[in-house]
XYZ file of C-alpha atoms in Angstrom:
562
model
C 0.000 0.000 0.000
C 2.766 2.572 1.035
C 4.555 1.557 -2.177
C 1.413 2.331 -4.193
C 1.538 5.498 -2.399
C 4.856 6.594 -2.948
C 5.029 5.572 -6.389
C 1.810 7.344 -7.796
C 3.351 10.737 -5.197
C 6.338 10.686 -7.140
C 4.737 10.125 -10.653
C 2.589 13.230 -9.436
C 5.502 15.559 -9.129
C 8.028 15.093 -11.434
C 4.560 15.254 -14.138
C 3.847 18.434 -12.280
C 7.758 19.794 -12.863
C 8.118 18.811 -16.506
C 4.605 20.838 -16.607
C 5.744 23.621 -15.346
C 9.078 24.125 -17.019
C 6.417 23.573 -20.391
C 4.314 26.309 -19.371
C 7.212 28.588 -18.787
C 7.328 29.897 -22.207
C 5.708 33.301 -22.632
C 5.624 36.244 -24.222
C 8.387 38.194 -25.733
C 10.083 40.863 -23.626
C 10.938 43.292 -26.638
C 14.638 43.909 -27.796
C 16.891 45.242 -25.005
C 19.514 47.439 -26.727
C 22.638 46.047 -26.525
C 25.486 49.364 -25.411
C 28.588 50.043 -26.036
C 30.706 48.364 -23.696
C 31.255 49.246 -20.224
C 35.188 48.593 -19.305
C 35.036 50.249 -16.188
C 31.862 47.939 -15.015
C 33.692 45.178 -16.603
C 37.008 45.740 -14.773
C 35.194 46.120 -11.629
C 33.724 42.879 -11.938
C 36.733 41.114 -13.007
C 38.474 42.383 -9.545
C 35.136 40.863 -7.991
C 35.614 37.403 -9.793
C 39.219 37.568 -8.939
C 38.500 38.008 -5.079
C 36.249 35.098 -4.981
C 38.069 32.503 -6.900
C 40.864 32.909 -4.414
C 38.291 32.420 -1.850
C 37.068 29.390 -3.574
C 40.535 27.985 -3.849
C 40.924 28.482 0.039
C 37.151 27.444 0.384
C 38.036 23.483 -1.185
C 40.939 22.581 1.077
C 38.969 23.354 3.541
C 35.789 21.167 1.909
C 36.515 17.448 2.062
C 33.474 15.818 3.421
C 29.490 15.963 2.647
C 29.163 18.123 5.720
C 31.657 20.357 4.569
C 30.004 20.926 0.999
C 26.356 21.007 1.956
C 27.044 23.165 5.117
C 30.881 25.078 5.487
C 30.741 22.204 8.820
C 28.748 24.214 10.737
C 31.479 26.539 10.991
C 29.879 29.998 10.058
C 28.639 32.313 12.862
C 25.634 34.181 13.271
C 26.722 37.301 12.020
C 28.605 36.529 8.836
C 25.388 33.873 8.287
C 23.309 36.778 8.892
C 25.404 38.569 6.137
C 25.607 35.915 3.884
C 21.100 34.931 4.079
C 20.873 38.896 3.377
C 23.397 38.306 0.219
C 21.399 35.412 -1.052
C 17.864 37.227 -0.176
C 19.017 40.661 -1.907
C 18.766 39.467 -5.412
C 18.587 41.842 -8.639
C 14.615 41.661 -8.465
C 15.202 43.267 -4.967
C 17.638 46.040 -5.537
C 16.573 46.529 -9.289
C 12.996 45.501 -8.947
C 11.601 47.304 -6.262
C 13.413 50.615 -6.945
C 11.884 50.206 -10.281
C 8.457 49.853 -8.844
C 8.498 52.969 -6.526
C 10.321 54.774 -9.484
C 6.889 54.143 -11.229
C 4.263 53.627 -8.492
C 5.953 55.866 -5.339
C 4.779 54.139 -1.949
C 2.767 51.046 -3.789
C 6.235 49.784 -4.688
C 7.052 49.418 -1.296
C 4.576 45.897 -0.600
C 6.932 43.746 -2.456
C 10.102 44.708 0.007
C 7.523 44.786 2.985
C 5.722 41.204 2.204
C 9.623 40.113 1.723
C 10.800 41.811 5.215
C 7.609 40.398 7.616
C 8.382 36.910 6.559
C 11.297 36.780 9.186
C 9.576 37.284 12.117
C 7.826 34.059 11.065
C 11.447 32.195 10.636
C 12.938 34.092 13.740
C 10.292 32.590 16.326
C 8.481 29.508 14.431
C 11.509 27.976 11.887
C 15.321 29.090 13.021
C 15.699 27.402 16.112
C 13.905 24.054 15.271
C 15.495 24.018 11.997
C 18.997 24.089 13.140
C 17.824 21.284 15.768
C 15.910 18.904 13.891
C 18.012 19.336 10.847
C 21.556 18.588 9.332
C 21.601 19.614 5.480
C 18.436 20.120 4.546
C 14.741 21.212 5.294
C 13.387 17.464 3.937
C 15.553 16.519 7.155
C 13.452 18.572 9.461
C 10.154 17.851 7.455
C 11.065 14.367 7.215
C 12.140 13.592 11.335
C 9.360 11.314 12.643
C 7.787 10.919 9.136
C 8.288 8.018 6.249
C 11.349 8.916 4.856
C 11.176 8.123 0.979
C 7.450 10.029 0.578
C 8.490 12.543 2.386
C 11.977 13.079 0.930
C 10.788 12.829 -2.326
C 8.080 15.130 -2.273
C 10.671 17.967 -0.185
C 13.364 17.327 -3.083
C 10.860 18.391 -5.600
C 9.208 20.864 -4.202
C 12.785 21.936 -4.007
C 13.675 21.456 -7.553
C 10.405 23.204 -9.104
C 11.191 26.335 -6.866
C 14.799 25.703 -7.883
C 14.127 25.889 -11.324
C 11.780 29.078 -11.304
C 13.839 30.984 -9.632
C 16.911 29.529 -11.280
C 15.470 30.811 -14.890
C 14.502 34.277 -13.936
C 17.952 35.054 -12.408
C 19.947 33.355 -15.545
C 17.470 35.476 -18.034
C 18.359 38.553 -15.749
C 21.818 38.075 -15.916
C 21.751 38.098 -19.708
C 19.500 41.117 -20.087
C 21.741 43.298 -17.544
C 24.669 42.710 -19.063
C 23.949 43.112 -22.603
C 22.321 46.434 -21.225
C 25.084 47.393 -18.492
C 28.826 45.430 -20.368
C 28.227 45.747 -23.738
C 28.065 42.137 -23.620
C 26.381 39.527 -26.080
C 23.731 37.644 -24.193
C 24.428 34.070 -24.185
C 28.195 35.284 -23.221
C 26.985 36.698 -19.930
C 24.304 33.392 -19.544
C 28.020 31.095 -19.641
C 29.855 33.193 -17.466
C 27.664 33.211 -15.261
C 27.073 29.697 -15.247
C 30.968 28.822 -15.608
C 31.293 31.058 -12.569
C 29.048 29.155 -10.382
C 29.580 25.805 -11.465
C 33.300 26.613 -9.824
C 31.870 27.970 -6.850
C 29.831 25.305 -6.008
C 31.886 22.216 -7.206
C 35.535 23.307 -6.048
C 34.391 25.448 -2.841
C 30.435 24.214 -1.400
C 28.905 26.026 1.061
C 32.092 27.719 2.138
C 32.757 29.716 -1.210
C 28.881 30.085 -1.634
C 29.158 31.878 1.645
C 31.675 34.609 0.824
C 30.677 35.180 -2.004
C 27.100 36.653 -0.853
C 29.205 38.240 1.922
C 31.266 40.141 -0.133
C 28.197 40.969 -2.483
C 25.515 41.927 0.413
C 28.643 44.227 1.530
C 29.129 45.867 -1.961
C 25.263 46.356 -2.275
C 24.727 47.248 1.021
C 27.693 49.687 0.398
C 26.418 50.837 -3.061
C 23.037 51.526 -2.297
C 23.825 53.799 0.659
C 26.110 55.669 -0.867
C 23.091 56.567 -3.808
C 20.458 57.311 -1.038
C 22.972 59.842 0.825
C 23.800 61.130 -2.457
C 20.228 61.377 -3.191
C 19.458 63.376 -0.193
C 22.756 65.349 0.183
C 20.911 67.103 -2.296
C 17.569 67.650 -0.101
C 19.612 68.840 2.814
C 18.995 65.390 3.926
C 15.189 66.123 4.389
C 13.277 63.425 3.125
C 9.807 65.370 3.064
C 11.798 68.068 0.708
C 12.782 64.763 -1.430
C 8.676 63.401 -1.282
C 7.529 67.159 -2.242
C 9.659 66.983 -5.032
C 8.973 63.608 -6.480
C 5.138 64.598 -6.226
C 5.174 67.538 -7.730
C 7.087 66.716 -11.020
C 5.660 63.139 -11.367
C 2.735 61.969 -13.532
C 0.789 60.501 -10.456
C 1.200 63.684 -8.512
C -0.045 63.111 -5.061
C -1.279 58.991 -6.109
C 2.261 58.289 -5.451
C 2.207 58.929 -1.787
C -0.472 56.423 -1.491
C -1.820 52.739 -1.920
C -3.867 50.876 -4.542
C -1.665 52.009 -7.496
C -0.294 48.150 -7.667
C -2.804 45.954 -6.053
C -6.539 47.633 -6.214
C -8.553 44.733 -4.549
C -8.099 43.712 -1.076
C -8.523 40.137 -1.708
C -5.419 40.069 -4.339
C -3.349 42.162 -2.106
C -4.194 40.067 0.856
C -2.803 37.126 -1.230
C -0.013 38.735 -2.813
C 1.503 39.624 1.152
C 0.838 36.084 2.195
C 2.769 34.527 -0.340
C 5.414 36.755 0.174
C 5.647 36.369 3.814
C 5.088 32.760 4.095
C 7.088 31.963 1.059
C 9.832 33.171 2.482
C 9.546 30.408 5.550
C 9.843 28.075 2.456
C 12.748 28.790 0.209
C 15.121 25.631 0.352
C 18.657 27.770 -0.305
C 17.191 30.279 2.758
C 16.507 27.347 5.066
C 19.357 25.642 4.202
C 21.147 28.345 5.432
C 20.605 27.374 8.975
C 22.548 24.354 9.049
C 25.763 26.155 8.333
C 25.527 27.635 12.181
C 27.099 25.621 15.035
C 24.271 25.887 17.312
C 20.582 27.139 17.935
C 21.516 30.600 19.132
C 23.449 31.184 16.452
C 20.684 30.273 13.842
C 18.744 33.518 16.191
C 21.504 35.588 15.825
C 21.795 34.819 11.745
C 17.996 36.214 11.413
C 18.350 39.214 13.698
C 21.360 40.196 11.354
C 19.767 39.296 8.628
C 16.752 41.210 9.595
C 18.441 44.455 10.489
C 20.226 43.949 7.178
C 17.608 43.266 5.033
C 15.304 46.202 6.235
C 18.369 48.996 6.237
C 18.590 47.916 2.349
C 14.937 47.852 1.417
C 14.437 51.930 3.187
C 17.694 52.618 0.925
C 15.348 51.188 -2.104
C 12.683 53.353 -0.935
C 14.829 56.469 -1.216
C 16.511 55.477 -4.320
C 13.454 55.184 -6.329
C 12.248 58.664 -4.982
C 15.573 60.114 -5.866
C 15.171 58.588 -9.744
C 11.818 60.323 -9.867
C 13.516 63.555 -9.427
C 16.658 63.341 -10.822
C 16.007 61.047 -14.089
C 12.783 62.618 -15.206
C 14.215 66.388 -15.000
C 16.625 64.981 -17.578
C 15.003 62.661 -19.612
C 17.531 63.492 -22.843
C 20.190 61.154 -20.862
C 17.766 58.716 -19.623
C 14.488 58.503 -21.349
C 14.651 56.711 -24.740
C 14.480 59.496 -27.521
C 14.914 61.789 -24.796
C 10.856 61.734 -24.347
C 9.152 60.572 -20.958
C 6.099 58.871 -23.195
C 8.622 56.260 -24.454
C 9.700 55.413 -20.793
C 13.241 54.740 -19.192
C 16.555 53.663 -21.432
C 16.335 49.920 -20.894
C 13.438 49.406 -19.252
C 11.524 50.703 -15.448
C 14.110 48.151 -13.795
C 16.708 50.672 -14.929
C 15.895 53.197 -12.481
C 18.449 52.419 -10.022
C 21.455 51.757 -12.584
C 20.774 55.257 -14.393
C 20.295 56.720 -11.138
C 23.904 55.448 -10.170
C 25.030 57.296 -12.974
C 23.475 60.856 -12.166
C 25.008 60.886 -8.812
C 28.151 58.852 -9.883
C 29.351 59.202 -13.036
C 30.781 56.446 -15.311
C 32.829 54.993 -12.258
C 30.065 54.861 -9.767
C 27.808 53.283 -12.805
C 30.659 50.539 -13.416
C 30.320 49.723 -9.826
C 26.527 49.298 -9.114
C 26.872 47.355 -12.849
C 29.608 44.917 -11.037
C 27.148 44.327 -8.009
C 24.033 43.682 -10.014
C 25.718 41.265 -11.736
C 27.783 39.895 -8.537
C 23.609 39.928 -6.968
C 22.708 37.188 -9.763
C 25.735 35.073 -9.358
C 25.232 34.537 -5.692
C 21.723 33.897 -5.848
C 22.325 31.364 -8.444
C 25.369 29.877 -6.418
C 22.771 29.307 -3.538
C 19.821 27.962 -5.681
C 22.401 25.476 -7.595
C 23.440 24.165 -3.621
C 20.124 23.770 -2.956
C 19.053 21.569 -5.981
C 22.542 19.710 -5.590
C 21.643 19.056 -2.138
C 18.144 17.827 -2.749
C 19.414 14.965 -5.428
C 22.544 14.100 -4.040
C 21.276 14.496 0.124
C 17.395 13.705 -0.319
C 16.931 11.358 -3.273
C 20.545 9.805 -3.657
C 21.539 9.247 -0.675
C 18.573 8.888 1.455
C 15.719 7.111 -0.629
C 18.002 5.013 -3.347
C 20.457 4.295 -1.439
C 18.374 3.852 2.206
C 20.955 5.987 4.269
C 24.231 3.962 3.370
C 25.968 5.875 1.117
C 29.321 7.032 2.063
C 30.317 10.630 2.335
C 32.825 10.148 -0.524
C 29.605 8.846 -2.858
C 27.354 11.674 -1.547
C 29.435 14.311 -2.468
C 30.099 12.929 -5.506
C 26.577 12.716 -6.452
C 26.339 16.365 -5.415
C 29.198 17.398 -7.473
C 27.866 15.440 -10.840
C 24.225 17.469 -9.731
C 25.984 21.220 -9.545
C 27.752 19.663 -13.017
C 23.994 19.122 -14.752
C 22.224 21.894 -12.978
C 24.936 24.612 -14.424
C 24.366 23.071 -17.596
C 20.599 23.302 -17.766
C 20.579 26.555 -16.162
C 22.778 27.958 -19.268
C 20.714 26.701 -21.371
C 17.440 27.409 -20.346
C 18.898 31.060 -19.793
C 19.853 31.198 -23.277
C 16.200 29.109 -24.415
C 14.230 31.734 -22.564
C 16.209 34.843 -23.476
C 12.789 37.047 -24.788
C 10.698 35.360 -22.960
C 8.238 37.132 -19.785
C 9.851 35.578 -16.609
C 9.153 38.063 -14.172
C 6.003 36.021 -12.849
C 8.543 33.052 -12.252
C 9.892 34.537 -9.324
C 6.332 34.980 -8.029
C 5.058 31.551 -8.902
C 8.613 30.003 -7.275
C 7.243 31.978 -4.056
C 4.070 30.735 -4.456
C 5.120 27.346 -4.516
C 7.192 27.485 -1.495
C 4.555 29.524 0.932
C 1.995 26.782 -0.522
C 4.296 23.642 -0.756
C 7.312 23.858 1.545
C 5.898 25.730 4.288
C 2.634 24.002 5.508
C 4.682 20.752 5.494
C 7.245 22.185 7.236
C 5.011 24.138 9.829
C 2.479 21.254 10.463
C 5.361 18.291 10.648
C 7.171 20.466 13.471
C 4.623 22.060 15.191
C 1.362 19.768 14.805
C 1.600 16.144 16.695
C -1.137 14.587 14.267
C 0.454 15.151 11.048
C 1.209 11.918 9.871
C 3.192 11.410 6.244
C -0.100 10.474 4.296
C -1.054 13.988 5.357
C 2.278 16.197 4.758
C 2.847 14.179 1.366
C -0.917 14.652 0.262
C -1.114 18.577 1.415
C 2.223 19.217 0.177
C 1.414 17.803 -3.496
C -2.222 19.949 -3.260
C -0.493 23.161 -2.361
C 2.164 22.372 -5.449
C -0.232 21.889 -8.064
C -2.778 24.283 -7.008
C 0.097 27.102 -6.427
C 1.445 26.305 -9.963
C -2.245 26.103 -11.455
C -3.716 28.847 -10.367
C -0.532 31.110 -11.233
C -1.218 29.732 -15.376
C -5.053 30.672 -14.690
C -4.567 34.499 -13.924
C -4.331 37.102 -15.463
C -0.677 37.914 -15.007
C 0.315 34.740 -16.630
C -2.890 33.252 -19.233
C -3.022 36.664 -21.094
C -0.493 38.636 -20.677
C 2.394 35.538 -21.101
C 0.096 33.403 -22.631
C -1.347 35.825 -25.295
C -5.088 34.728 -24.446
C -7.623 37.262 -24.738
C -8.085 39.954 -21.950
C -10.719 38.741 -19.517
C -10.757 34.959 -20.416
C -8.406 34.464 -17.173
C -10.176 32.544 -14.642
C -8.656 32.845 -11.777
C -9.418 36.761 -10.981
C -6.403 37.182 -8.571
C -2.752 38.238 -8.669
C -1.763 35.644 -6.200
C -2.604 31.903 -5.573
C -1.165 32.375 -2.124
C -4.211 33.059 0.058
C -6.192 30.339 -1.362
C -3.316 27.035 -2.645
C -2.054 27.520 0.919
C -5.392 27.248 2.905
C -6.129 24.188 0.323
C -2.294 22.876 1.526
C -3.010 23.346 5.228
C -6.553 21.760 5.178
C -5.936 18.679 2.878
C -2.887 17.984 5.449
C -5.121 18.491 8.642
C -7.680 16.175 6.864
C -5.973 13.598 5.924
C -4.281 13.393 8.968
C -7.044 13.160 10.988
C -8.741 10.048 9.195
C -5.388 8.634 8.753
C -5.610 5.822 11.745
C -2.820 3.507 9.966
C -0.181 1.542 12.730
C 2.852 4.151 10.505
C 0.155 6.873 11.838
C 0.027 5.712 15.393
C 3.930 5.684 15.576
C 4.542 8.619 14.515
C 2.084 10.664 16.418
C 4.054 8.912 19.119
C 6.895 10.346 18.465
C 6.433 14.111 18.429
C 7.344 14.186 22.308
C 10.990 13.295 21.508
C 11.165 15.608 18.182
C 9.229 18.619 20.347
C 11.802 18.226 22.919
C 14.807 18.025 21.004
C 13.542 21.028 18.411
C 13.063 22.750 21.832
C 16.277 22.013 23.215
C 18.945 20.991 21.197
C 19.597 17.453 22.942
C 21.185 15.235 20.396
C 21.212 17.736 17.226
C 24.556 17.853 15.166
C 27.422 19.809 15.894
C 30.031 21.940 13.916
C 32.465 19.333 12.296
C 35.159 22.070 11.706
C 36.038 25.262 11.324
């Protein structure tokens, strides 16, 4: 019976993820003008690539073992964790994305970063402590504690994968677009860079080198971005309300901008859109995994209160930046407005905002830079995606369900190496397959996923003594397909990706969130609860010993170096 089970589970998902990447086609993005090239951005980010190959060649002698790869050993602290989760959370959609949307939409553009920023309380008191207890590579660990492990793993790997491979696409396509807007580059040259680049992070360095390198990027943002916003209101007299006045006066909204409902006009939609940003954050697999690379519970606190203060000092920096574009790129819209005319819209598209606003407080050199970091933002997001995946097969699948916990480390991290091998190569070429193609709702739907997938499985197998496998598996696989359903059937996605005709989408919303999540939680309470199987009985009887040690600590894994 539990064979039946777990075979028709897995047939389930891996239809659902050769679905999805199907469906991902959309429509075309337009031409992005290719410039002339940028030696001073691409100089920059040579020095950058320099840096952190040396750090990769430290990072493999140190990397010999499975534990080493997946997780530096355990060896990082809270604060450079905290430093390194706010590298791998501020991603080009955050720093280019949201300056963009409060460039166009003043204070609307502000409930992306906000959604993003109210998820951590949720992982700071429900998730970072139990994770770091209960686990030891991965979140299919934690999920997977008192549970049936091949279900369970199987399900968390692929949950993992389809979120991997969302958010995997969008950053690859992003990486092309910048370049050939910021370097000068051809396209599919900056796709295989980029993809080279991590490949070598991951393979010869693990967790270690995938570390530093958002380190050294969340420092260089976090760097870049202030220096803009003081820039930006050095020339306010550092009075924000003289900056606001401004922007309202001379933009096309006027006073709309200083309010909501620009964005997200009905309540039920922006409702959704905040859950799945909040809750989807609790269900990322290369966030969570982050927590294993601690030594100890209290250090897993400490990485979220860093990452917190971190994380929230950058997005009020976004909020200031795309004020200060307002004023200072629309009273010169011959340098920054294509055809010099504010009609046609920014040089390279509304995500531009911040990179021409580097330049009108900068100059070239200044513009090199913030070029260098966005493209240093993409490469360490992708570096932490490709661990994640990596980790999944070689960890979850390999290692655990094939091979019924007796693989060696030697074999595991060989797995894991072959993994970050195939994954490079896919993501280069889906980069380069998808290169005009709509993927901005990718991001969203990987989100989606994860707040509707990840996270009630999570949540209910830690928290809820009932849940039983049948249930996790069973929710888990409703809050996937509904998540990725309901994301084709909007509007967003089945007219304006899909080229369907306006008002034929059926699913009114802009989010699945609010509704694939409530379906997750409820099919999992459900099927719990008539679930009266002897597997059932045992493992309701062993939440005591899994509360207590999430609780406590008693028998979790230790640092193994460092």
């Amino acid at each position: 019976m539990r064979n039946n089970f777990v075979r028709n589970s897995l047939c389930v998902l891996l239809g659902l993820l050769a679905t999805s990447l199907a469906l991902a086609a959309g429509a075309d993005l337009g031409t992005t003008v290719k410039q002339e090239t940028n030696w001073v951005a691409i100089a920059m980010f040579a020095v950058f690539v320099t840096i952190t190959l040396f750090i990769t060649k430290w990072a493999a002698n140190k990397t010999k073992t499975a534990a080493d790869f997946y997780t530096a050993g355990g060896g990082i602290t809270g604060f450079q964790n905290g430093l390194a989760i706010a590298g791998d959370y501020m991603s080009a959609a955050s720093f280019l994305g949201i300056s963009g949307l409060v460039f166009a939409n003043g204070f609307d553009g502000l409930i992306f970063s906000i959604g993003w920023l109210v998820g951590w309380p949720v992982i700071t008191f429900l998730m970072a402590e139990r994770l770091r207890n209960l686990g030891k590579f991965t979140f299919a660990d934690v999920a997977s504690y008192r549970f049936a492990q091949t279900p369970t793993r199987v399900f968390a790997a692929c949950g993992t994968l389809v979120v991997v491979a969302f958010y995997m696409i969008a950053q690859m396509v992003g990486a092309g677009q910048l370049i050939k807007v910021l370097f000068g580059l051809e396209y599919h040259y900056a796709v295989m860079i980029v993809g080279v680049l991590m490949m070598c992070y991951v393979l010869f360095g693990g967790m270690t080198a995938t570390t530093w390198v958002q380190i050294i990027k969340a420092i260089m943002l976090l760097c870049g971005a202030t220096f803009m916003a003081l820039a930006v209101l050095w020339q306010f007299h550092f009075n924000p309300e003289l900056l606001f006045a401004k922007a309202v006066e001379i933009h096309s909204k006027h006073d709309a901008i200083m309010g909501p409902g620009a964005l997200i006009k009905d309540p039920i939609s922006a409702i959704s859109v905040g859950m799945t940003l909040m809750f989807g954050t609790a269900g990322l697999p290369h966030i969570l995994m982050r927590f294993f690379t601690v030594p100890s519970a209290k250090e897993a606190r400490k990485s979220v209160g860093w990452a917190t203060t971190w994380i929230g000092y950058f997005y009020i920096l976004t909020f200031i930046i795309g004020f200060g574009a307002i004023v200072l790129l629309t009273q010169d819209p011959a340098s920054y407005y294509v055809g010099g005319e504010l009609a046609k819209g920014l040089k390279g598209g509304g995500n531009m905002a911040a990179v021409h606003l580097a330049n009108a407080v900068g100059g070239n050199v200044f513009l090199g830079f913030i070029s260098a970091v966005a493209f240093a933002t993409i490469l360490a997001v992708v570096s932490g995606l490709t661990l994640s995946g990596a980790s999944a097969v070689s960890h979850d699948l390999y290692a655990t369900v094939f091979m019924k916990g007796k693989a060696d480390s030697a074999h595991e991290l060989r797995v894991s190496k072959i993994t970050t091998i195939c994954l490079g190569i896919v993501a280069v070429y889906l980069g380069i397959a998808f290169e005009k193609q709509n993927v901005a709702y990718m991001v969203m739907l990987a989100f989606a996923i994860a707040c509707s997938a990840n996270f009630p499985v999570l949540f209910m197998s830690v928290l809820w003594k009932d849940c039983t496998t049948k249930g996790a598996v069973t929710g888990g696989i409703v809050g996937l397909i509904s998540s990725a359903g309901l994301t084709i059937a909007s509007a967003s996605v089945w007219e304006a990706v899909m080229g369907n005709p306006k008002g034929s989408a059926w699913f009114p919303y802009s989010s699945p969130g609010l509704f694939s999540m409530s379906a997750a939680f409820l099919t999992i309470y459900l099927v719990s609860k008539m679930d009266n199987s002897k597997q059932a009985q045992l493992e309701r009887s062993l939440y005591p010993a899994q509360r207590v040690r999430s609780e406590t600590g008693l028998g979790s894994s230790s640092a193994s170096g460092h």
